[in-house]
Amino acid sequence: MTTRINLNGDIQQEAFISVLDHGFLFGDSVYEVISTHQGRLYFVQEHLKRLRNSARAISLEIPLADDAIIREIEKTVEAAANLESYIRIIVTRGVGEIDIDPESCTRPNVLIFVKPARLYPEENYTHGINVALVSVKRNPKESLNPGIKTGNYLNNVLAKVEARQAGAADALMLNPTGQLTECTTSNFFFVRDQRLMTPSLDCGILSGITREVVLRLARENGVLVEEGEWPPEILQDAEEAFITGTVKRVMPVTSLDSRPIGEGKPGPITKMMIRLYEDVLTSL
Ligand code: PDD
């Protein structure tokens, strides 16, 4: 079980970045988290596309083409030699003056961090988790758009701290107009009247790659799907809920603020989505 870090093509056990890197000073960076299933990377193209969109949105040029990034990822995963890997790709603005203007940064740093995949406790999937509706709001799209995956996650850090203080595994955030958005590192789904519902991209969320796959699988398997804008009160009548993300995959949410959702256990649509998603990963 090892960690390997690829910094601009050099693979080591440890790596160091200058304190003058604007990624460190200002959170001026973009990133993606990729994972393996049975040793194989999955949805890499989708992650690299989102990485490029994020970089474009903050006017950051990624100095490598996608195939070169994939080669570097594969080399790093091979060097780490773990059964299953967690892969974090970070592109920072690079070293510059202590001044928020990125103009002085001439060379972005490309970092590929590989460690053993994190496994969540089995009971998170069999019993589900408790999520807290927190007071910290997701950024409005007009500020740092939550659709851009940057290294500036302090908002989500604060939401997570609030959730922990409430004894919850994760935080569910609203946007400034009071509509449901997503959790700190995952998208949120709920079931109501047998419909699978999830906040739309317009609410100010990350367009999750797992979210997209789950929506497609639901439609292909005859589940009615709705993307929309809803206040949190709608969850009072929810029958089921779950979150999605590359690392957590599909994880049931069985209570909100310690009050059971539906029967307080993973429901049939949640179980179906867990199974369908696992089948997709196995078939890749
Ligand atoms: N997080 N929403 C947010 C705010 C996220 O940070 C993530 C991913 C997701 C789910 O996206 P995807 O299905 O593409 O992984 C939704 C990664 C896993 C992380 O930061 O660790």
mmCIF file of C-alpha atoms and ligand atoms in Angstrom:
data_model
loop_
_atom_site.group_PDB
_atom_site.id
_atom_site.type_symbol
_atom_site.label_atom_id
_atom_site.label_comp_id
_atom_site.label_asym_id
_atom_site.label_seq_id
_atom_site.Cartn_x
_atom_site.Cartn_y
_atom_site.Cartn_z
ATOM 1 C CA MET A 1 0.000 0.000 0.000
ATOM 2 C CA THR A 2 1.920 3.032 -1.198
ATOM 3 C CA THR A 3 1.627 6.618 -2.186
ATOM 4 C CA ARG A 4 3.335 8.034 -5.260
ATOM 5 C CA ILE A 5 3.367 11.650 -6.338
ATOM 6 C CA ASN A 6 4.085 12.719 -9.869
ATOM 7 C CA LEU A 7 5.190 16.351 -9.924
ATOM 8 C CA ASN A 8 5.690 17.605 -13.476
ATOM 9 C CA GLY A 9 6.692 14.128 -14.642
ATOM 10 C CA ASP A 10 8.951 13.193 -11.730
ATOM 11 C CA ILE A 11 7.502 10.321 -9.648
ATOM 12 C CA GLN A 12 8.530 10.178 -5.985
ATOM 13 C CA GLN A 13 7.229 9.043 -2.607
ATOM 14 C CA GLU A 14 7.126 12.646 -1.457
ATOM 15 C CA ALA A 15 6.869 15.932 -3.332
ATOM 16 C CA PHE A 16 7.223 19.556 -2.362
ATOM 17 C CA ILE A 17 5.653 22.649 -3.835
ATOM 18 C CA SER A 18 6.911 26.181 -3.323
ATOM 19 C CA VAL A 19 5.082 28.282 -0.742
ATOM 20 C CA LEU A 20 4.892 30.887 -3.506
ATOM 21 C CA ASP A 21 2.668 28.675 -5.659
ATOM 22 C CA HIS A 22 -0.651 30.477 -6.028
ATOM 23 C CA GLY A 23 -2.410 27.135 -5.560
ATOM 24 C CA PHE A 24 -1.117 27.200 -1.984
ATOM 25 C CA LEU A 25 -1.482 30.949 -1.437
ATOM 26 C CA PHE A 26 -4.927 31.512 -2.942
ATOM 27 C CA GLY A 27 -6.470 28.124 -3.758
ATOM 28 C CA ASP A 28 -5.732 29.103 -7.360
ATOM 29 C CA SER A 29 -5.823 25.630 -8.901
ATOM 30 C CA VAL A 30 -8.138 23.060 -10.445
ATOM 31 C CA TYR A 31 -8.375 19.355 -9.695
ATOM 32 C CA GLU A 32 -10.076 16.052 -10.383
ATOM 33 C CA VAL A 33 -10.408 12.828 -8.414
ATOM 34 C CA ILE A 34 -10.332 9.606 -10.413
ATOM 35 C CA SER A 35 -10.512 6.058 -9.142
ATOM 36 C CA THR A 36 -9.833 2.525 -10.306
ATOM 37 C CA HIS A 37 -12.153 -0.479 -10.337
ATOM 38 C CA GLN A 38 -10.500 -3.888 -10.604
ATOM 39 C CA GLY A 39 -7.282 -2.007 -11.289
ATOM 40 C CA ARG A 40 -8.667 -0.091 -14.263
ATOM 41 C CA LEU A 41 -9.203 3.668 -14.399
ATOM 42 C CA TYR A 42 -12.776 4.609 -15.077
ATOM 43 C CA PHE A 43 -14.360 7.653 -16.746
ATOM 44 C CA VAL A 44 -10.912 9.195 -17.313
ATOM 45 C CA GLN A 45 -11.952 11.070 -20.474
ATOM 46 C CA GLU A 46 -14.924 12.591 -18.652
ATOM 47 C CA HIS A 47 -12.707 13.712 -15.755
ATOM 48 C CA LEU A 48 -10.095 15.211 -18.081
ATOM 49 C CA LYS A 49 -12.794 17.043 -20.004
ATOM 50 C CA ARG A 50 -14.094 18.546 -16.757
ATOM 51 C CA LEU A 51 -10.519 19.395 -15.679
ATOM 52 C CA ARG A 52 -10.019 21.266 -18.938
ATOM 53 C CA ASN A 53 -13.356 23.083 -18.569
ATOM 54 C CA SER A 54 -12.448 24.071 -15.004
ATOM 55 C CA ALA A 55 -9.034 25.322 -16.142
ATOM 56 C CA ARG A 56 -10.580 27.301 -18.996
ATOM 57 C CA ALA A 57 -13.083 28.862 -16.592
ATOM 58 C CA ILE A 58 -10.240 30.276 -14.480
ATOM 59 C CA SER A 59 -8.042 31.140 -17.515
ATOM 60 C CA LEU A 60 -5.431 28.529 -16.643
ATOM 61 C CA GLU A 61 -3.655 26.681 -19.413
ATOM 62 C CA ILE A 62 -2.911 23.017 -18.735
ATOM 63 C CA PRO A 63 0.568 22.410 -20.152
ATOM 64 C CA LEU A 64 -0.131 18.773 -21.192
ATOM 65 C CA ALA A 65 -2.445 17.185 -23.744
ATOM 66 C CA ASP A 66 -4.986 14.627 -22.459
ATOM 67 C CA ASP A 67 -3.076 11.592 -23.777
ATOM 68 C CA ALA A 68 0.093 12.833 -22.053
ATOM 69 C CA ILE A 69 -1.833 13.259 -18.772
ATOM 70 C CA ILE A 70 -3.248 9.734 -19.114
ATOM 71 C CA ARG A 71 0.277 8.346 -19.675
ATOM 72 C CA GLU A 72 1.512 10.134 -16.545
ATOM 73 C CA ILE A 73 -1.455 8.832 -14.528
ATOM 74 C CA GLU A 74 -0.804 5.272 -15.708
ATOM 75 C CA LYS A 75 2.906 5.511 -14.884
ATOM 76 C CA THR A 76 2.132 6.817 -11.394
ATOM 77 C CA VAL A 77 -0.561 4.193 -10.720
ATOM 78 C CA GLU A 78 1.876 1.485 -11.840
ATOM 79 C CA ALA A 79 4.635 2.857 -9.587
ATOM 80 C CA ALA A 80 2.273 2.901 -6.572
ATOM 81 C CA ALA A 81 1.182 -0.682 -7.337
ATOM 82 C CA ASN A 82 -1.942 -0.637 -5.173
ATOM 83 C CA LEU A 83 -4.841 -3.012 -5.647
ATOM 84 C CA GLU A 84 -7.207 -0.080 -6.163
ATOM 85 C CA SER A 85 -6.089 3.530 -6.450
ATOM 86 C CA TYR A 86 -7.341 6.978 -5.555
ATOM 87 C CA ILE A 87 -5.911 9.452 -8.061
ATOM 88 C CA ARG A 88 -5.954 13.210 -7.573
ATOM 89 C CA ILE A 89 -4.802 15.418 -10.441
ATOM 90 C CA ILE A 90 -4.065 18.991 -9.466
ATOM 91 C CA VAL A 91 -3.003 21.793 -11.779
ATOM 92 C CA THR A 92 -1.909 24.867 -9.880
ATOM 93 C CA ARG A 93 -1.351 28.391 -11.178
ATOM 94 C CA GLY A 94 2.348 27.995 -10.332
ATOM 95 C CA VAL A 95 4.909 30.134 -8.548
ATOM 96 C CA GLY A 96 4.557 33.908 -8.647
ATOM 97 C CA GLU A 97 4.574 37.083 -6.592
ATOM 98 C CA ILE A 98 2.599 37.257 -3.350
ATOM 99 C CA ASP A 99 -0.126 39.087 -5.176
ATOM 100 C CA ILE A 100 -3.461 37.641 -6.244
ATOM 101 C CA ASP A 101 -2.832 38.717 -9.847
ATOM 102 C CA PRO A 102 -1.892 35.456 -11.644
ATOM 103 C CA GLU A 103 0.097 37.449 -14.231
ATOM 104 C CA SER A 104 3.423 36.712 -12.480
ATOM 105 C CA CYS A 105 2.859 32.923 -12.600
ATOM 106 C CA THR A 106 4.423 31.568 -15.761
ATOM 107 C CA ARG A 107 4.467 27.797 -15.238
ATOM 108 C CA PRO A 108 1.533 25.773 -13.861
ATOM 109 C CA ASN A 109 2.481 22.771 -11.720
ATOM 110 C CA VAL A 110 0.893 19.441 -12.638
ATOM 111 C CA LEU A 111 0.606 17.047 -9.748
ATOM 112 C CA ILE A 112 -0.742 13.498 -9.844
ATOM 113 C CA PHE A 113 -1.217 12.045 -6.403
ATOM 114 C CA VAL A 114 -1.877 8.303 -6.133
ATOM 115 C CA LYS A 115 -2.693 6.456 -2.925
ATOM 116 C CA PRO A 116 -4.628 3.302 -2.010
ATOM 117 C CA ALA A 117 -8.343 3.770 -2.693
ATOM 118 C CA ARG A 118 -10.249 4.797 0.400
ATOM 119 C CA LEU A 119 -12.923 2.329 1.338
ATOM 120 C CA TYR A 120 -15.880 3.546 3.349
ATOM 121 C CA PRO A 121 -17.308 1.275 6.071
ATOM 122 C CA GLU A 122 -19.655 -1.367 4.649
ATOM 123 C CA GLU A 123 -22.423 -0.178 6.997
ATOM 124 C CA ASN A 124 -22.485 3.179 5.150
ATOM 125 C CA TYR A 125 -23.927 1.165 2.256
ATOM 126 C CA THR A 126 -26.029 -1.338 4.181
ATOM 127 C CA HIS A 127 -27.521 1.123 6.715
ATOM 128 C CA GLY A 128 -26.900 4.477 5.035
ATOM 129 C CA ILE A 129 -25.567 7.700 6.507
ATOM 130 C CA ASN A 130 -26.952 10.682 8.382
ATOM 131 C CA VAL A 131 -26.601 14.024 6.582
ATOM 132 C CA ALA A 132 -27.075 17.467 8.143
ATOM 133 C CA LEU A 133 -28.719 20.415 6.442
ATOM 134 C CA VAL A 134 -26.168 23.114 7.254
ATOM 135 C CA SER A 135 -26.277 26.897 7.457
ATOM 136 C CA VAL A 136 -23.237 27.368 5.188
ATOM 137 C CA LYS A 137 -24.519 28.106 1.690
ATOM 138 C CA ARG A 138 -23.117 26.850 -1.580
ATOM 139 C CA ASN A 139 -21.641 29.734 -3.555
ATOM 140 C CA PRO A 140 -23.982 31.440 -5.995
ATOM 141 C CA LYS A 141 -23.082 30.643 -9.607
ATOM 142 C CA GLU A 142 -22.181 34.323 -10.086
ATOM 143 C CA SER A 143 -19.368 34.022 -7.491
ATOM 144 C CA LEU A 144 -16.937 31.123 -7.726
ATOM 145 C CA ASN A 145 -19.278 28.883 -9.725
ATOM 146 C CA PRO A 146 -19.665 25.498 -7.977
ATOM 147 C CA GLY A 147 -19.612 23.986 -11.471
ATOM 148 C CA ILE A 148 -15.870 24.707 -11.618
ATOM 149 C CA LYS A 149 -13.803 22.195 -9.663
ATOM 150 C CA THR A 150 -11.146 24.408 -8.111
ATOM 151 C CA GLY A 151 -8.804 23.895 -5.183
ATOM 152 C CA ASN A 152 -10.776 26.515 -3.285
ATOM 153 C CA TYR A 153 -12.995 24.288 -1.123
ATOM 154 C CA LEU A 154 -13.125 26.340 2.058
ATOM 155 C CA ASN A 155 -16.883 26.762 1.763
ATOM 156 C CA ASN A 156 -17.271 22.982 1.742
ATOM 157 C CA VAL A 157 -14.723 22.616 4.551
ATOM 158 C CA LEU A 158 -16.892 24.884 6.722
ATOM 159 C CA ALA A 159 -20.010 22.911 5.771
ATOM 160 C CA LYS A 160 -18.262 19.651 6.702
ATOM 161 C CA VAL A 161 -17.182 21.053 10.083
ATOM 162 C CA GLU A 162 -20.774 22.097 10.785
ATOM 163 C CA ALA A 163 -22.009 18.623 9.804
ATOM 164 C CA ARG A 164 -19.500 16.908 12.064
ATOM 165 C CA GLN A 165 -20.561 19.123 14.976
ATOM 166 C CA ALA A 166 -24.128 17.954 14.321
ATOM 167 C CA GLY A 167 -22.981 14.315 14.385
ATOM 168 C CA ALA A 168 -23.574 13.829 10.647
ATOM 169 C CA ALA A 169 -21.385 12.150 8.055
ATOM 170 C CA ASP A 170 -21.846 14.913 5.515
ATOM 171 C CA ALA A 171 -23.454 18.294 4.917
ATOM 172 C CA LEU A 172 -26.270 19.126 2.551
ATOM 173 C CA MET A 173 -26.036 22.732 1.380
ATOM 174 C CA LEU A 174 -28.626 25.165 0.038
ATOM 175 C CA ASN A 175 -27.886 27.921 -2.464
ATOM 176 C CA PRO A 176 -28.392 31.577 -1.494
ATOM 177 C CA THR A 177 -32.045 31.458 -2.659
ATOM 178 C CA GLY A 178 -32.732 28.534 -0.330
ATOM 179 C CA GLN A 179 -32.857 25.686 -2.861
ATOM 180 C CA LEU A 180 -31.202 22.305 -2.376
ATOM 181 C CA THR A 181 -27.786 21.899 -4.014
ATOM 182 C CA GLU A 182 -25.350 19.116 -3.068
ATOM 183 C CA CYS A 183 -23.096 17.711 -0.353
ATOM 184 C CA THR A 184 -19.463 18.658 0.293
ATOM 185 C CA THR A 185 -17.909 16.234 -2.213
ATOM 186 C CA SER A 186 -20.926 14.509 -3.726
ATOM 187 C CA ASN A 187 -24.225 15.120 -5.519
ATOM 188 C CA PHE A 188 -27.566 14.594 -3.795
ATOM 189 C CA PHE A 189 -30.578 12.561 -4.973
ATOM 190 C CA PHE A 190 -33.914 11.783 -3.347
ATOM 191 C CA VAL A 191 -36.974 9.728 -4.227
ATOM 192 C CA ARG A 192 -40.495 11.109 -3.924
ATOM 193 C CA ASP A 193 -43.648 9.474 -5.348
ATOM 194 C CA GLN A 194 -41.340 6.866 -6.916
ATOM 195 C CA ARG A 195 -39.548 9.603 -8.894
ATOM 196 C CA LEU A 196 -35.812 10.040 -8.720
ATOM 197 C CA MET A 197 -35.169 13.736 -8.094
ATOM 198 C CA THR A 198 -31.945 15.730 -8.025
ATOM 199 C CA PRO A 199 -31.120 19.458 -7.968
ATOM 200 C CA SER A 200 -30.566 20.762 -11.506
ATOM 201 C CA LEU A 201 -27.253 22.235 -12.652
ATOM 202 C CA ASP A 202 -28.957 25.658 -12.491
ATOM 203 C CA CYS A 203 -29.022 25.391 -8.680
ATOM 204 C CA GLY A 204 -25.231 25.861 -8.632
ATOM 205 C CA ILE A 205 -23.669 22.413 -8.279
ATOM 206 C CA LEU A 206 -20.813 20.429 -9.729
ATOM 207 C CA SER A 207 -21.920 18.415 -12.736
ATOM 208 C CA GLY A 208 -20.872 15.112 -11.186
ATOM 209 C CA ILE A 209 -19.701 12.349 -13.476
ATOM 210 C CA THR A 210 -21.332 9.746 -11.230
ATOM 211 C CA ARG A 211 -24.502 11.914 -11.218
ATOM 212 C CA GLU A 212 -24.633 11.821 -15.030
ATOM 213 C CA VAL A 213 -24.165 8.043 -15.133
ATOM 214 C CA VAL A 214 -26.835 7.504 -12.467
ATOM 215 C CA LEU A 215 -29.312 9.740 -14.315
ATOM 216 C CA ARG A 216 -28.686 7.809 -17.542
ATOM 217 C CA LEU A 217 -29.029 4.437 -15.806
ATOM 218 C CA ALA A 218 -32.258 5.505 -14.132
ATOM 219 C CA ARG A 219 -33.781 6.644 -17.452
ATOM 220 C CA GLU A 220 -32.647 3.479 -19.240
ATOM 221 C CA ASN A 221 -34.250 1.356 -16.535
ATOM 222 C CA GLY A 222 -37.642 3.015 -16.524
ATOM 223 C CA VAL A 223 -37.228 5.176 -13.414
ATOM 224 C CA LEU A 224 -38.887 8.581 -13.755
ATOM 225 C CA VAL A 225 -36.269 11.268 -13.287
ATOM 226 C CA GLU A 226 -36.663 14.927 -12.435
ATOM 227 C CA GLU A 227 -33.960 17.597 -12.249
ATOM 228 C CA GLY A 228 -35.283 20.736 -10.585
ATOM 229 C CA GLU A 229 -35.132 23.435 -7.925
ATOM 230 C CA TRP A 230 -36.604 22.595 -4.540
ATOM 231 C CA PRO A 231 -36.540 23.969 -0.993
ATOM 232 C CA PRO A 232 -35.440 21.547 1.753
ATOM 233 C CA GLU A 233 -39.030 21.097 3.025
ATOM 234 C CA ILE A 234 -39.628 18.778 0.085
ATOM 235 C CA LEU A 235 -37.453 16.213 1.853
ATOM 236 C CA GLN A 236 -40.098 15.792 4.570
ATOM 237 C CA ASP A 237 -41.969 13.560 2.112
ATOM 238 C CA ALA A 238 -38.912 11.875 0.627
ATOM 239 C CA GLU A 239 -39.056 8.086 0.540
ATOM 240 C CA GLU A 240 -35.334 7.567 -0.064
ATOM 241 C CA ALA A 241 -32.134 9.539 -0.591
ATOM 242 C CA PHE A 242 -28.549 8.905 -1.656
ATOM 243 C CA ILE A 243 -25.367 10.720 -2.642
ATOM 244 C CA THR A 244 -23.067 10.071 -5.584
ATOM 245 C CA GLY A 245 -19.378 10.654 -6.218
ATOM 246 C CA THR A 246 -16.328 9.001 -7.730
ATOM 247 C CA VAL A 247 -15.007 7.803 -4.379
ATOM 248 C CA LYS A 248 -18.278 7.059 -2.556
ATOM 249 C CA ARG A 249 -20.048 5.807 -5.715
ATOM 250 C CA VAL A 250 -23.757 5.498 -4.698
ATOM 251 C CA MET A 251 -24.173 5.814 -0.920
ATOM 252 C CA PRO A 252 -27.595 5.712 0.780
ATOM 253 C CA VAL A 253 -28.659 8.621 2.999
ATOM 254 C CA THR A 254 -31.153 7.287 5.528
ATOM 255 C CA SER A 255 -31.532 10.237 7.862
ATOM 256 C CA LEU A 256 -31.506 14.003 7.601
ATOM 257 C CA ASP A 257 -30.638 15.932 10.767
ATOM 258 C CA SER A 258 -30.964 12.565 12.568
ATOM 259 C CA ARG A 259 -34.601 12.152 11.453
ATOM 260 C CA PRO A 260 -35.272 9.090 9.285
ATOM 261 C CA ILE A 261 -35.890 9.553 5.574
ATOM 262 C CA GLY A 262 -38.752 7.257 4.548
ATOM 263 C CA GLU A 263 -38.353 4.027 6.486
ATOM 264 C CA GLY A 264 -34.840 5.007 7.583
ATOM 265 C CA LYS A 265 -33.130 2.321 5.526
ATOM 266 C CA PRO A 266 -31.843 2.073 1.948
ATOM 267 C CA GLY A 267 -34.913 1.878 -0.298
ATOM 268 C CA PRO A 268 -35.544 -0.097 -3.497
ATOM 269 C CA ILE A 269 -34.562 2.648 -5.977
ATOM 270 C CA THR A 270 -31.354 3.373 -4.047
ATOM 271 C CA LYS A 271 -30.453 -0.329 -4.001
ATOM 272 C CA MET A 272 -31.228 -0.586 -7.697
ATOM 273 C CA MET A 273 -28.960 2.390 -8.497
ATOM 274 C CA ILE A 274 -26.136 0.921 -6.375
ATOM 275 C CA ARG A 275 -26.400 -2.349 -8.301
ATOM 276 C CA LEU A 276 -26.679 -0.741 -11.751
ATOM 277 C CA TYR A 277 -23.722 1.544 -11.074
ATOM 278 C CA GLU A 278 -21.548 -1.342 -9.832
ATOM 279 C CA ASP A 279 -22.522 -3.322 -12.963
ATOM 280 C CA VAL A 280 -21.373 -0.431 -15.165
ATOM 281 C CA LEU A 281 -18.007 -0.245 -13.391
ATOM 282 C CA THR A 282 -17.518 -3.997 -13.722
ATOM 283 C CA SER A 283 -18.375 -3.925 -17.425
ATOM 284 C CA LEU A 284 -15.886 -1.149 -18.319
HETATM 285 N N1 PDD B 1 -15.624 15.259 -5.363
HETATM 286 N N2 PDD B 1 -19.995 17.691 -5.833
HETATM 287 C C1 PDD B 1 -18.821 18.131 -5.338
HETATM 288 C C2 PDD B 1 -18.789 19.440 -4.632
HETATM 289 C C3 PDD B 1 -17.656 17.350 -5.485
HETATM 290 O O1 PDD B 1 -16.496 17.774 -4.980
HETATM 291 C C4 PDD B 1 -17.751 16.102 -6.145
HETATM 292 C C5 PDD B 1 -16.556 15.216 -6.349
HETATM 293 C C6 PDD B 1 -19.005 15.685 -6.645
HETATM 294 C C7 PDD B 1 -19.184 14.370 -7.364
HETATM 295 O O2 PDD B 1 -18.575 14.398 -8.626
HETATM 296 P P1 PDD B 1 -18.073 13.062 -9.337
HETATM 297 O O3 PDD B 1 -19.219 12.160 -9.399
HETATM 298 O O4 PDD B 1 -17.626 13.540 -10.670
HETATM 299 O O5 PDD B 1 -16.946 12.510 -8.499
HETATM 300 C C8 PDD B 1 -20.100 16.519 -6.484
HETATM 301 C C9 PDD B 1 -14.408 14.467 -5.420
HETATM 302 C C10 PDD B 1 -14.664 13.015 -5.424
HETATM 303 C C11 PDD B 1 -13.508 14.932 -4.299
HETATM 304 O O6 PDD B 1 -13.339 16.130 -4.180
HETATM 305 O O7 PDD B 1 -12.970 14.117 -3.569
#
